[in-house]
């Protein structure tokens, strides 16, 4: 009950009404700020009202220039008719029954209004009359005709005798009250036509105010057009000043966003062109170096056909160079295939635990040769994923090979597998040399090497991690690298298979 009284209290109702009003006002103001159409409509309505006000003032000030005077008798005739009707009403209502009193009243009307008053019977004989009236007999037909003509066609410009009659009854005798007299003239004024000053004032004020109030918006539109012209000339670092939150402000933001995206696209194209040039240079270098070695040692075999220990060494070196050349070509072909469209995956649901165990066992001898050891952290439960086994084996091989090749010796390679956020997370970590953030961000770029030297002892094709990223993304997963406290880690997330 107390809550009901509180809800119905005037203070509570007033406060709620005030809050509701302020909310409506804020929303209206916000909508007005965001709508260019509403701003223009409001501006036009304001200018129209201001122009109408100015035109009205101009009309009032110049109205006398367009008026001409004339003599008018209609007002006097209407007043005389009204006075006659009033006297007839007094007689009909028998407010005055004494003839002497009625005679005095008729005399007073004649003196005040200027009408000769006659009271006649149905035969036209005068029963009573005012002091200045001289008639003793009246032709009712002519009087009625004249009175009807005045009622139907009253010429207010020409002076003419006024005649009015009304039926009355006095002391049981029926008759007519007839009034005659000349109306008084009055000077009146009438317009001679359209005020030729008010209309130009209206148009001038309307156009001037609308121009002044919209000048800022039209100037901003011109500024946007000029900015688009500047951007079209290739100056993509040019930005438009954003003013307001209406459609023009939104257009300015979109123009800036377009310039930023164009600038980013051009930068990406430049980077792609640079990468292409680097690709040509790197491939030329990587193909030429082993080919030169192969050709050199084959030439030695040709020049020393007798054989011996040197021939075996030459043959071994030529074979290793040919193998390196083969791996480079295979990596390049595989990356090109994975980067194209229509790559087909032969998915199988496999246990990631078993796949990791198998690959780790295969790489243990290679790691031990480099004074490295594998540390596995695998869950007891089996974690299943839907992958193409052949391609995903390549992912693990590349990660393990990089860890063995570039990890600090002696040391360990940590392999962790766990369930995470609707999928699984596989991490491969090893201690590595210090790495700059820029180098970390570019690890998955093709032909990028942290070590810029072209030594065949440490440098691969530069495509391994790019191939890893392509395969992981083809499986709907993601991969990222981070470097923290001297440890380089690669984290792969793969979605769980659909049940």
CSV table of C-alpha atoms in Angstrom, one decimal:
chain,number,residue,atom,x,y,z
A,1,UNK,CA,0.0,0.0,0.0
A,2,UNK,CA,2.8,2.4,0.9
A,3,UNK,CA,4.4,1.6,-2.5
A,4,UNK,CA,1.1,2.4,-4.2
A,5,UNK,CA,0.8,5.7,-2.4
A,6,UNK,CA,4.4,6.5,-3.2
A,7,UNK,CA,3.9,5.6,-6.9
A,8,UNK,CA,0.8,7.9,-7.0
A,9,UNK,CA,2.4,10.8,-5.1
A,10,UNK,CA,2.6,14.1,-7.0
A,11,UNK,CA,6.4,14.3,-6.4
A,12,UNK,CA,7.0,10.8,-7.8
A,13,UNK,CA,4.7,11.4,-10.8
A,14,UNK,CA,6.4,14.8,-11.5
A,15,UNK,CA,9.9,13.3,-11.3
A,16,UNK,CA,9.0,10.4,-13.6
A,17,UNK,CA,7.4,12.9,-16.0
A,18,UNK,CA,10.5,15.1,-15.9
A,19,UNK,CA,12.8,12.1,-16.6
A,20,UNK,CA,10.6,10.9,-19.4
A,21,UNK,CA,10.6,14.4,-20.9
A,22,UNK,CA,14.4,14.8,-20.7
A,23,UNK,CA,14.8,11.3,-22.3
A,24,UNK,CA,12.6,12.3,-25.2
A,25,UNK,CA,14.4,15.6,-25.6
A,26,UNK,CA,17.8,13.9,-25.6
A,27,UNK,CA,16.7,11.4,-28.2
A,28,UNK,CA,15.2,14.1,-30.3
A,29,UNK,CA,18.4,16.2,-30.2
A,30,UNK,CA,20.5,13.1,-30.9
A,31,UNK,CA,18.3,12.2,-33.9
A,32,UNK,CA,18.5,15.8,-35.1
A,33,UNK,CA,22.3,15.8,-34.9
A,34,UNK,CA,22.5,12.5,-36.9
A,35,UNK,CA,20.0,13.5,-39.6
A,36,UNK,CA,21.0,15.9,-42.3
A,37,UNK,CA,17.5,15.7,-43.8
A,38,UNK,CA,15.9,16.8,-40.6
A,39,UNK,CA,18.4,19.6,-40.2
A,40,UNK,CA,17.6,20.9,-43.7
A,41,UNK,CA,13.8,20.6,-43.2
A,42,UNK,CA,14.1,22.5,-39.9
A,43,UNK,CA,16.3,25.2,-41.4
A,44,UNK,CA,13.8,25.6,-44.3
A,45,UNK,CA,10.8,25.9,-42.0
A,46,UNK,CA,12.6,28.4,-39.8
A,47,UNK,CA,13.6,30.5,-42.9
A,48,UNK,CA,10.1,30.3,-44.3
A,49,UNK,CA,8.5,31.6,-41.0
A,50,UNK,CA,11.1,34.4,-40.8
A,51,UNK,CA,10.4,35.4,-44.4
A,52,UNK,CA,6.6,35.4,-43.7
A,53,UNK,CA,7.2,37.6,-40.6
A,54,UNK,CA,9.4,40.0,-42.6
A,55,UNK,CA,6.8,40.1,-45.4
A,56,UNK,CA,4.0,40.8,-42.9
A,57,UNK,CA,6.0,43.7,-41.4
A,58,UNK,CA,6.7,45.0,-44.9
A,59,UNK,CA,3.0,44.7,-45.8
A,60,UNK,CA,2.0,46.6,-42.7
A,61,UNK,CA,4.5,49.4,-43.3
A,62,UNK,CA,3.6,49.8,-47.0
A,63,UNK,CA,-0.1,49.0,-46.9
A,64,UNK,CA,-1.2,52.6,-47.2
A,65,UNK,CA,0.6,52.9,-50.5
A,66,UNK,CA,-1.8,50.5,-52.0
A,67,UNK,CA,-5.1,51.8,-50.6
A,68,UNK,CA,-7.6,54.2,-52.2
A,69,UNK,CA,-10.4,56.1,-50.3
A,70,UNK,CA,-14.1,55.8,-51.2
A,71,UNK,CA,-17.4,57.1,-49.8
A,72,UNK,CA,-19.5,54.3,-48.2
A,73,UNK,CA,-23.2,54.5,-47.2
A,74,UNK,CA,-23.6,50.8,-46.3
A,75,UNK,CA,-22.7,51.1,-42.7
A,76,UNK,CA,-25.2,53.9,-42.1
A,77,UNK,CA,-27.9,51.9,-43.9
A,78,UNK,CA,-27.2,48.9,-41.8
A,79,UNK,CA,-27.4,50.9,-38.6
A,80,UNK,CA,-30.7,52.5,-39.6
A,81,UNK,CA,-32.1,49.1,-40.5
A,82,UNK,CA,-31.0,47.7,-37.1
A,83,UNK,CA,-32.6,50.7,-35.2
A,84,UNK,CA,-35.9,50.3,-37.1
A,85,UNK,CA,-36.0,46.6,-36.3
A,86,UNK,CA,-35.3,47.3,-32.7
A,87,UNK,CA,-38.2,49.8,-32.5
A,88,UNK,CA,-40.5,47.3,-34.3
A,89,UNK,CA,-39.5,44.6,-31.8
A,90,UNK,CA,-40.5,46.9,-28.9
A,91,UNK,CA,-43.9,47.6,-30.4
A,92,UNK,CA,-44.6,43.9,-31.1
A,93,UNK,CA,-43.6,42.9,-27.6
A,94,UNK,CA,-46.1,45.6,-26.3
A,95,UNK,CA,-43.5,47.1,-24.0
A,96,UNK,CA,-45.0,50.4,-24.8
A,97,UNK,CA,-48.8,50.5,-25.2
A,98,UNK,CA,-49.6,54.2,-24.6
A,99,UNK,CA,-49.7,56.1,-27.9
A,100,UNK,CA,-48.3,59.2,-26.3
A,101,UNK,CA,-45.3,57.3,-25.0
A,102,UNK,CA,-44.9,55.6,-28.4
A,103,UNK,CA,-45.1,59.0,-30.1
A,104,UNK,CA,-42.3,60.3,-27.9
A,105,UNK,CA,-40.1,57.3,-28.6
A,106,UNK,CA,-40.6,57.7,-32.4
A,107,UNK,CA,-39.6,61.4,-32.0
A,108,UNK,CA,-36.5,60.4,-30.0
A,109,UNK,CA,-35.5,57.8,-32.8
A,110,UNK,CA,-35.9,60.5,-35.4
A,111,UNK,CA,-33.7,62.9,-33.4
A,112,UNK,CA,-31.0,60.3,-32.6
A,113,UNK,CA,-30.9,58.3,-35.8
A,114,UNK,CA,-32.2,60.8,-38.4
A,115,UNK,CA,-35.1,58.6,-39.5
A,116,UNK,CA,-38.7,59.7,-40.2
A,117,UNK,CA,-40.8,57.1,-38.5
A,118,UNK,CA,-44.4,56.1,-39.6
A,119,UNK,CA,-46.8,53.7,-38.0
A,120,UNK,CA,-49.5,52.8,-40.6
A,121,UNK,CA,-52.4,50.3,-40.7
A,122,UNK,CA,-52.9,47.7,-43.4
A,123,UNK,CA,-54.6,50.3,-45.7
A,124,UNK,CA,-51.5,52.6,-45.6
A,125,UNK,CA,-53.2,55.2,-43.3
A,126,UNK,CA,-50.7,56.8,-40.9
A,127,UNK,CA,-51.7,56.1,-37.3
A,128,UNK,CA,-48.6,57.7,-35.7
A,129,UNK,CA,-45.7,59.6,-37.0
A,130,UNK,CA,-42.5,61.3,-35.9
A,131,UNK,CA,-42.2,65.1,-35.7
A,132,UNK,CA,-40.7,65.6,-39.2
A,133,UNK,CA,-42.9,63.1,-41.0
A,134,UNK,CA,-45.6,64.8,-43.1
A,135,UNK,CA,-47.3,61.9,-44.8
A,136,UNK,CA,-50.9,61.0,-43.8
A,137,UNK,CA,-51.3,58.2,-46.4
A,138,UNK,CA,-48.7,55.8,-47.7
A,139,UNK,CA,-48.6,53.6,-50.8
A,140,UNK,CA,-47.6,50.3,-49.2
A,141,UNK,CA,-46.8,48.7,-52.5
A,142,UNK,CA,-44.2,51.3,-53.5
A,143,UNK,CA,-42.8,51.3,-50.0
A,144,UNK,CA,-42.4,47.5,-49.9
A,145,UNK,CA,-40.9,47.4,-53.4
A,146,UNK,CA,-38.4,50.1,-52.5
A,147,UNK,CA,-37.4,48.3,-49.3
A,148,UNK,CA,-36.9,45.0,-51.1
A,149,UNK,CA,-34.8,46.6,-53.8
A,150,UNK,CA,-32.5,48.0,-51.1
A,151,UNK,CA,-32.2,44.6,-49.4
A,152,UNK,CA,-31.4,42.9,-52.7
A,153,UNK,CA,-29.1,45.5,-54.3
A,154,UNK,CA,-27.7,47.9,-51.9
A,155,UNK,CA,-25.4,50.4,-53.6
A,156,UNK,CA,-23.0,51.6,-51.0
A,157,UNK,CA,-21.3,54.2,-53.2
A,158,UNK,CA,-24.4,56.2,-54.3
A,159,UNK,CA,-26.5,58.3,-51.8
A,160,UNK,CA,-30.1,57.2,-51.9
A,161,UNK,CA,-33.1,57.4,-49.5
A,162,UNK,CA,-33.2,54.5,-47.1
A,163,UNK,CA,-36.6,52.7,-46.7
A,164,UNK,CA,-37.3,50.0,-44.2
A,165,UNK,CA,-40.6,48.4,-43.0
A,166,UNK,CA,-41.5,45.8,-40.3
A,167,UNK,CA,-44.9,44.4,-39.4
A,168,UNK,CA,-46.2,45.3,-36.0
A,169,UNK,CA,-49.3,45.1,-33.9
A,170,UNK,CA,-50.5,47.8,-31.5
A,171,UNK,CA,-53.6,47.4,-29.3
A,172,UNK,CA,-54.8,44.5,-31.4
A,173,UNK,CA,-54.5,46.4,-34.7
A,174,UNK,CA,-52.1,45.1,-37.2
A,175,UNK,CA,-49.9,47.5,-39.3
A,176,UNK,CA,-46.4,48.4,-40.4
A,177,UNK,CA,-43.5,50.4,-39.0
A,178,UNK,CA,-42.0,52.4,-41.8
A,179,UNK,CA,-38.6,54.3,-41.6
A,180,UNK,CA,-37.3,56.7,-44.1
A,181,UNK,CA,-34.1,58.8,-44.2
A,182,UNK,CA,-30.9,59.7,-46.0
A,183,UNK,CA,-27.8,57.6,-44.8
A,184,UNK,CA,-24.7,59.3,-43.7
A,185,UNK,CA,-21.5,59.0,-45.7
A,186,UNK,CA,-18.3,57.5,-44.3
A,187,UNK,CA,-14.8,57.5,-45.7
A,188,UNK,CA,-13.3,54.0,-46.1
A,189,UNK,CA,-10.3,52.5,-47.9
A,190,UNK,CA,-9.8,49.5,-50.2
A,191,UNK,CA,-6.8,47.8,-51.7
A,192,UNK,CA,-5.9,48.5,-55.3
A,193,UNK,CA,-4.1,45.2,-55.8
A,194,UNK,CA,-1.2,43.0,-54.7
A,195,UNK,CA,1.4,44.5,-52.5
A,196,UNK,CA,4.4,44.6,-54.8
A,197,UNK,CA,6.8,45.2,-51.9
A,198,UNK,CA,5.9,42.3,-49.5
A,199,UNK,CA,6.5,39.6,-52.1
A,200,UNK,CA,10.0,40.6,-53.0
A,201,UNK,CA,10.8,41.0,-49.3
A,202,UNK,CA,9.5,37.5,-48.6
A,203,UNK,CA,11.6,36.0,-51.4
A,204,UNK,CA,14.8,37.9,-50.6
A,205,UNK,CA,14.6,37.1,-46.8
A,206,UNK,CA,13.8,33.4,-47.5
A,207,UNK,CA,16.7,32.9,-49.9
A,208,UNK,CA,19.2,34.9,-47.9
A,209,UNK,CA,18.5,33.2,-44.6
A,210,UNK,CA,18.5,29.7,-46.2
A,211,UNK,CA,21.8,30.5,-47.9
A,212,UNK,CA,23.3,31.8,-44.7
A,213,UNK,CA,22.2,28.8,-42.6
A,214,UNK,CA,23.2,26.2,-45.2
A,215,UNK,CA,26.5,27.8,-46.2
A,216,UNK,CA,28.4,25.8,-43.6
A,217,UNK,CA,26.9,22.5,-44.9
A,218,UNK,CA,27.4,23.3,-48.6
A,219,UNK,CA,31.0,24.5,-47.8
A,220,UNK,CA,31.6,21.1,-46.1
A,221,UNK,CA,30.3,19.3,-49.1
A,222,UNK,CA,32.7,21.3,-51.3
A,223,UNK,CA,35.5,20.4,-48.9
A,224,UNK,CA,34.6,16.7,-49.2
A,225,UNK,CA,34.6,17.0,-53.0
A,226,UNK,CA,38.0,18.7,-53.0
A,227,UNK,CA,39.4,15.9,-50.6
A,228,UNK,CA,38.1,13.2,-53.0
A,229,UNK,CA,39.9,15.0,-55.8
A,230,UNK,CA,43.1,15.1,-53.8
A,231,UNK,CA,42.9,11.4,-52.9
A,232,UNK,CA,42.1,10.5,-56.6
A,233,UNK,CA,45.4,12.2,-57.5
A,234,UNK,CA,47.3,9.6,-55.4
A,235,UNK,CA,47.7,11.6,-52.1
A,236,UNK,CA,46.4,8.8,-49.9
A,237,UNK,CA,47.8,10.2,-46.7
A,238,UNK,CA,45.2,13.1,-47.0
A,239,UNK,CA,42.5,13.0,-44.5
A,240,UNK,CA,39.1,14.8,-44.3
A,241,UNK,CA,38.1,16.6,-41.1
A,242,UNK,CA,35.1,14.9,-39.6
A,243,UNK,CA,32.5,17.4,-38.5
A,244,UNK,CA,29.3,16.3,-36.8
A,245,UNK,CA,27.5,13.0,-36.6
A,246,UNK,CA,25.1,13.4,-39.6
A,247,UNK,CA,25.3,11.8,-43.0
A,248,UNK,CA,28.1,14.2,-44.1
A,249,UNK,CA,30.1,13.2,-41.0
A,250,UNK,CA,29.5,9.6,-41.9
A,251,UNK,CA,30.6,10.3,-45.5
A,252,UNK,CA,33.8,11.9,-44.2
A,253,UNK,CA,34.6,8.9,-42.0
A,254,UNK,CA,34.0,6.6,-45.0
A,255,UNK,CA,36.3,8.7,-47.2
A,256,UNK,CA,39.0,8.5,-44.6
A,257,UNK,CA,38.5,4.7,-44.2
A,258,UNK,CA,38.6,4.3,-48.0
A,259,UNK,CA,41.9,6.2,-48.2
A,260,UNK,CA,43.3,4.1,-45.4
A,261,UNK,CA,42.3,0.9,-47.1
A,262,UNK,CA,43.6,2.1,-50.4
A,263,UNK,CA,46.9,3.0,-48.8
A,264,UNK,CA,47.0,-0.4,-47.1
A,265,UNK,CA,46.2,-2.2,-50.3
A,266,UNK,CA,48.9,-0.3,-52.2
A,267,UNK,CA,51.4,-1.1,-49.4
A,268,UNK,CA,50.4,-4.7,-49.6
A,269,UNK,CA,50.9,-4.7,-53.3
A,270,UNK,CA,54.3,-3.1,-52.9
A,271,UNK,CA,55.2,-5.7,-50.3
A,272,UNK,CA,53.9,-8.4,-52.6
A,273,UNK,CA,56.0,-7.0,-55.4
A,274,UNK,CA,59.0,-6.9,-53.1
A,275,UNK,CA,58.4,-10.4,-52.0
A,276,UNK,CA,58.1,-11.5,-55.6
A,277,UNK,CA,61.4,-9.9,-56.4
A,278,UNK,CA,62.9,-11.6,-53.3
A,279,UNK,CA,61.4,-14.9,-54.5
A,280,UNK,CA,63.0,-14.6,-57.8
A,281,UNK,CA,66.3,-13.6,-56.2
A,282,UNK,CA,66.2,-16.4,-53.6
A,283,UNK,CA,65.1,-19.1,-56.0
A,284,UNK,CA,67.7,-18.1,-58.4
A,285,UNK,CA,70.4,-18.1,-55.7
A,286,UNK,CA,69.1,-21.4,-54.1
A,287,UNK,CA,68.9,-23.2,-57.4
A,288,UNK,CA,72.2,-21.8,-58.7
A,289,UNK,CA,74.3,-22.7,-55.7
A,290,UNK,CA,73.6,-26.4,-55.6
A,291,UNK,CA,73.6,-26.7,-59.4
A,292,UNK,CA,77.1,-25.0,-59.4
A,293,UNK,CA,78.3,-27.5,-56.9
A,294,UNK,CA,76.7,-30.5,-58.7
A,295,UNK,CA,78.2,-29.4,-62.0
A,296,UNK,CA,81.6,-28.8,-60.5
A,297,UNK,CA,81.9,-32.2,-58.9
A,298,UNK,CA,80.5,-33.9,-61.9
A,299,UNK,CA,83.2,-32.1,-64.0
A,300,UNK,CA,85.8,-33.5,-61.6
A,301,UNK,CA,84.4,-37.0,-62.0
A,302,UNK,CA,84.6,-36.5,-65.7
A,303,UNK,CA,88.2,-35.3,-65.6
A,304,UNK,CA,89.3,-38.1,-63.2
A,305,UNK,CA,87.7,-41.2,-64.5
A,306,UNK,CA,90.1,-43.5,-62.7
A,307,UNK,CA,88.1,-43.4,-59.5
A,308,UNK,CA,89.4,-43.6,-55.9
A,309,UNK,CA,88.5,-42.0,-52.5
A,310,UNK,CA,88.2,-38.5,-54.0
A,311,UNK,CA,85.6,-39.8,-56.5
A,312,UNK,CA,83.4,-41.1,-53.6
A,313,UNK,CA,83.7,-37.8,-51.8
A,314,UNK,CA,82.7,-35.9,-55.0
A,315,UNK,CA,79.8,-38.2,-55.6
A,316,UNK,CA,78.6,-37.7,-52.0
A,317,UNK,CA,78.7,-33.9,-52.2
A,318,UNK,CA,76.9,-33.9,-55.6
A,319,UNK,CA,74.2,-36.2,-54.2
A,320,UNK,CA,73.7,-33.9,-51.1
A,321,UNK,CA,73.4,-30.8,-53.3
A,322,UNK,CA,71.0,-32.5,-55.6
A,323,UNK,CA,68.9,-33.6,-52.6
A,324,UNK,CA,68.8,-30.0,-51.3
A,325,UNK,CA,67.8,-28.8,-54.7
A,326,UNK,CA,65.0,-31.4,-54.8
A,327,UNK,CA,63.7,-30.3,-51.3
A,328,UNK,CA,63.7,-26.7,-52.4
A,329,UNK,CA,61.7,-27.5,-55.5
A,330,UNK,CA,59.3,-29.7,-53.5
A,331,UNK,CA,58.7,-27.0,-50.9
A,332,UNK,CA,58.1,-24.4,-53.5
A,333,UNK,CA,55.7,-26.7,-55.3
A,334,UNK,CA,53.8,-27.6,-52.1
A,335,UNK,CA,53.5,-24.0,-51.0
A,336,UNK,CA,52.2,-22.9,-54.4
A,337,UNK,CA,49.6,-25.8,-54.3
A,338,UNK,CA,48.5,-24.9,-50.8
A,339,UNK,CA,48.1,-21.2,-51.7
A,340,UNK,CA,45.9,-22.0,-54.7
A,341,UNK,CA,42.2,-22.6,-54.9
A,342,UNK,CA,40.5,-26.0,-54.7
A,343,UNK,CA,42.9,-27.8,-52.4
A,344,UNK,CA,41.4,-31.2,-51.5
A,345,UNK,CA,41.8,-32.6,-48.0
A,346,UNK,CA,41.4,-36.3,-47.3
A,347,UNK,CA,40.2,-36.0,-43.7
A,348,UNK,CA,40.3,-38.8,-41.1
A,349,UNK,CA,39.4,-38.7,-37.5
A,350,UNK,CA,42.6,-39.6,-35.7
A,351,UNK,CA,44.1,-39.5,-32.2
A,352,UNK,CA,46.4,-36.6,-31.9
A,353,UNK,CA,48.1,-38.2,-29.0
A,354,UNK,CA,49.2,-41.2,-31.1
A,355,UNK,CA,50.3,-39.0,-34.0
A,356,UNK,CA,52.5,-36.8,-31.8
A,357,UNK,CA,53.9,-39.9,-30.0
A,358,UNK,CA,54.9,-41.5,-33.3
A,359,UNK,CA,56.5,-38.3,-34.8
A,360,UNK,CA,58.4,-37.6,-31.6
A,361,UNK,CA,59.9,-41.1,-31.5
A,362,UNK,CA,61.0,-40.6,-35.2
A,363,UNK,CA,62.8,-37.3,-34.4
A,364,UNK,CA,64.4,-38.4,-31.1
A,365,UNK,CA,67.6,-39.7,-32.8
A,366,UNK,CA,68.0,-36.4,-34.8
A,367,UNK,CA,67.5,-34.4,-31.7
A,368,UNK,CA,70.0,-36.4,-29.7
A,369,UNK,CA,72.6,-35.8,-32.4
A,370,UNK,CA,72.1,-32.1,-31.8
A,371,UNK,CA,72.2,-32.4,-27.9
A,372,UNK,CA,68.5,-31.9,-27.7
A,373,UNK,CA,65.8,-34.0,-26.0
A,374,UNK,CA,62.0,-34.1,-26.3
A,375,UNK,CA,59.8,-33.4,-23.2
A,376,UNK,CA,56.2,-34.5,-23.8
A,377,UNK,CA,53.1,-33.4,-21.9
A,378,UNK,CA,50.2,-35.4,-23.3
A,379,UNK,CA,46.8,-35.9,-21.6
A,380,UNK,CA,45.7,-39.4,-20.6
A,381,UNK,CA,42.5,-39.1,-22.6
A,382,UNK,CA,42.6,-39.5,-26.3
A,383,UNK,CA,42.1,-36.2,-28.2
A,384,UNK,CA,40.6,-36.7,-31.6
A,385,UNK,CA,40.7,-34.3,-34.6
A,386,UNK,CA,39.6,-34.5,-38.2
A,387,UNK,CA,42.6,-33.8,-40.3
A,388,UNK,CA,44.4,-35.0,-43.5
A,389,UNK,CA,47.1,-37.2,-41.8
A,390,UNK,CA,49.6,-36.8,-44.6
A,391,UNK,CA,49.5,-33.0,-44.6
A,392,UNK,CA,49.4,-32.7,-40.8
A,393,UNK,CA,52.4,-34.9,-40.5
A,394,UNK,CA,54.2,-32.3,-42.6
A,395,UNK,CA,53.2,-29.6,-40.0
A,396,UNK,CA,54.7,-31.5,-37.1
A,397,UNK,CA,57.8,-32.4,-39.2
A,398,UNK,CA,58.5,-28.8,-40.1
A,399,UNK,CA,58.0,-27.6,-36.4
A,400,UNK,CA,60.3,-30.4,-35.1
A,401,UNK,CA,62.9,-29.8,-37.8
A,402,UNK,CA,63.0,-26.0,-37.0
A,403,UNK,CA,63.3,-26.7,-33.3
A,404,UNK,CA,66.2,-29.1,-33.8
A,405,UNK,CA,67.9,-26.8,-36.4
A,406,UNK,CA,67.6,-23.5,-34.6
A,407,UNK,CA,67.1,-24.4,-30.9
A,408,UNK,CA,69.9,-23.7,-28.4
A,409,UNK,CA,72.2,-26.6,-27.6
A,410,UNK,CA,72.1,-28.4,-25.3
A,411,UNK,CA,68.4,-28.0,-24.5
A,412,UNK,CA,65.0,-29.5,-24.8
A,413,UNK,CA,62.0,-29.4,-27.1
A,414,UNK,CA,58.7,-29.2,-25.2
A,415,UNK,CA,55.6,-30.7,-26.8
A,416,UNK,CA,52.3,-30.0,-25.1
A,417,UNK,CA,48.8,-31.3,-26.0
A,418,UNK,CA,45.6,-30.2,-24.2
A,419,UNK,CA,41.9,-29.7,-24.8
A,420,UNK,CA,40.8,-26.1,-25.2
A,421,UNK,CA,37.7,-24.1,-26.2
A,422,UNK,CA,35.9,-26.5,-28.4
A,423,UNK,CA,39.1,-28.0,-29.9
A,424,UNK,CA,42.7,-29.0,-29.0
A,425,UNK,CA,45.8,-27.0,-28.5
A,426,UNK,CA,49.2,-28.3,-29.6
A,427,UNK,CA,52.4,-26.4,-28.5
A,428,UNK,CA,56.0,-26.8,-29.6
A,429,UNK,CA,58.5,-24.8,-27.6
A,430,UNK,CA,62.3,-24.6,-27.4
A,431,UNK,CA,65.0,-22.2,-26.2
A,432,UNK,CA,66.1,-19.8,-29.0
A,433,UNK,CA,68.2,-16.7,-29.6
A,434,UNK,CA,66.7,-13.4,-28.9
A,435,UNK,CA,64.1,-12.4,-31.5
A,436,UNK,CA,62.7,-8.9,-32.2
A,437,UNK,CA,58.9,-8.4,-32.4
A,438,UNK,CA,59.2,-7.5,-36.1
A,439,UNK,CA,60.9,-10.8,-36.8
A,440,UNK,CA,58.3,-12.7,-34.8
A,441,UNK,CA,55.5,-11.1,-36.8
A,442,UNK,CA,57.2,-12.2,-40.1
A,443,UNK,CA,57.9,-15.8,-39.2
A,444,UNK,CA,55.1,-17.1,-41.3
A,445,UNK,CA,56.0,-15.1,-44.4
A,446,UNK,CA,57.3,-17.1,-47.4
A,447,UNK,CA,61.1,-17.0,-47.9
A,448,UNK,CA,61.6,-15.1,-44.6
A,449,UNK,CA,64.6,-16.2,-42.5
A,450,UNK,CA,65.5,-14.8,-39.1
A,451,UNK,CA,69.1,-15.5,-40.0
A,452,UNK,CA,69.8,-13.4,-43.1
A,453,UNK,CA,73.0,-15.3,-44.1
A,454,UNK,CA,72.5,-17.8,-46.9
A,455,UNK,CA,74.6,-20.5,-45.2
A,456,UNK,CA,73.3,-23.9,-46.1
A,457,UNK,CA,74.2,-25.1,-42.6
A,458,UNK,CA,71.4,-23.1,-41.0
A,459,UNK,CA,69.2,-21.7,-43.7
A,460,UNK,CA,66.4,-23.7,-45.2
A,461,UNK,CA,64.1,-22.8,-48.1
A,462,UNK,CA,62.2,-20.2,-46.0
A,463,UNK,CA,58.9,-21.9,-46.8
A,464,UNK,CA,58.5,-24.3,-43.9
A,465,UNK,CA,56.5,-22.1,-41.6
A,466,UNK,CA,54.5,-20.6,-44.4
A,467,UNK,CA,53.5,-24.2,-45.4
A,468,UNK,CA,52.6,-25.0,-41.8
A,469,UNK,CA,50.3,-22.0,-41.6
A,470,UNK,CA,48.6,-22.8,-44.9
A,471,UNK,CA,47.9,-26.4,-43.8
A,472,UNK,CA,46.6,-25.4,-40.4
A,473,UNK,CA,44.3,-22.7,-41.8
A,474,UNK,CA,43.0,-25.2,-44.4
A,475,UNK,CA,41.9,-27.4,-41.5
A,476,UNK,CA,39.9,-24.5,-40.0
A,477,UNK,CA,42.5,-23.9,-37.3
A,478,UNK,CA,45.0,-21.2,-36.4
A,479,UNK,CA,48.6,-20.9,-35.5
A,480,UNK,CA,50.6,-18.2,-33.6
A,481,UNK,CA,54.1,-17.7,-32.4
A,482,UNK,CA,55.4,-16.0,-29.3
A,483,UNK,CA,58.8,-15.4,-27.7
A,484,UNK,CA,59.0,-15.0,-24.0
A,485,UNK,CA,61.9,-15.3,-21.5
A,486,UNK,CA,64.2,-16.8,-24.2
A,487,UNK,CA,61.6,-19.5,-25.3
A,488,UNK,CA,60.1,-19.6,-28.8
A,489,UNK,CA,56.7,-21.3,-28.8
A,490,UNK,CA,54.4,-22.2,-31.6
A,491,UNK,CA,50.7,-22.8,-30.6
A,492,UNK,CA,48.3,-24.6,-32.9
A,493,UNK,CA,44.5,-24.7,-32.3
A,494,UNK,CA,42.4,-27.2,-34.2
A,495,UNK,CA,38.6,-27.6,-33.9
A,496,UNK,CA,37.2,-30.8,-32.4
A,497,UNK,CA,35.5,-33.1,-35.0
A,498,UNK,CA,31.8,-32.9,-35.4
A,499,UNK,CA,30.0,-35.8,-33.7
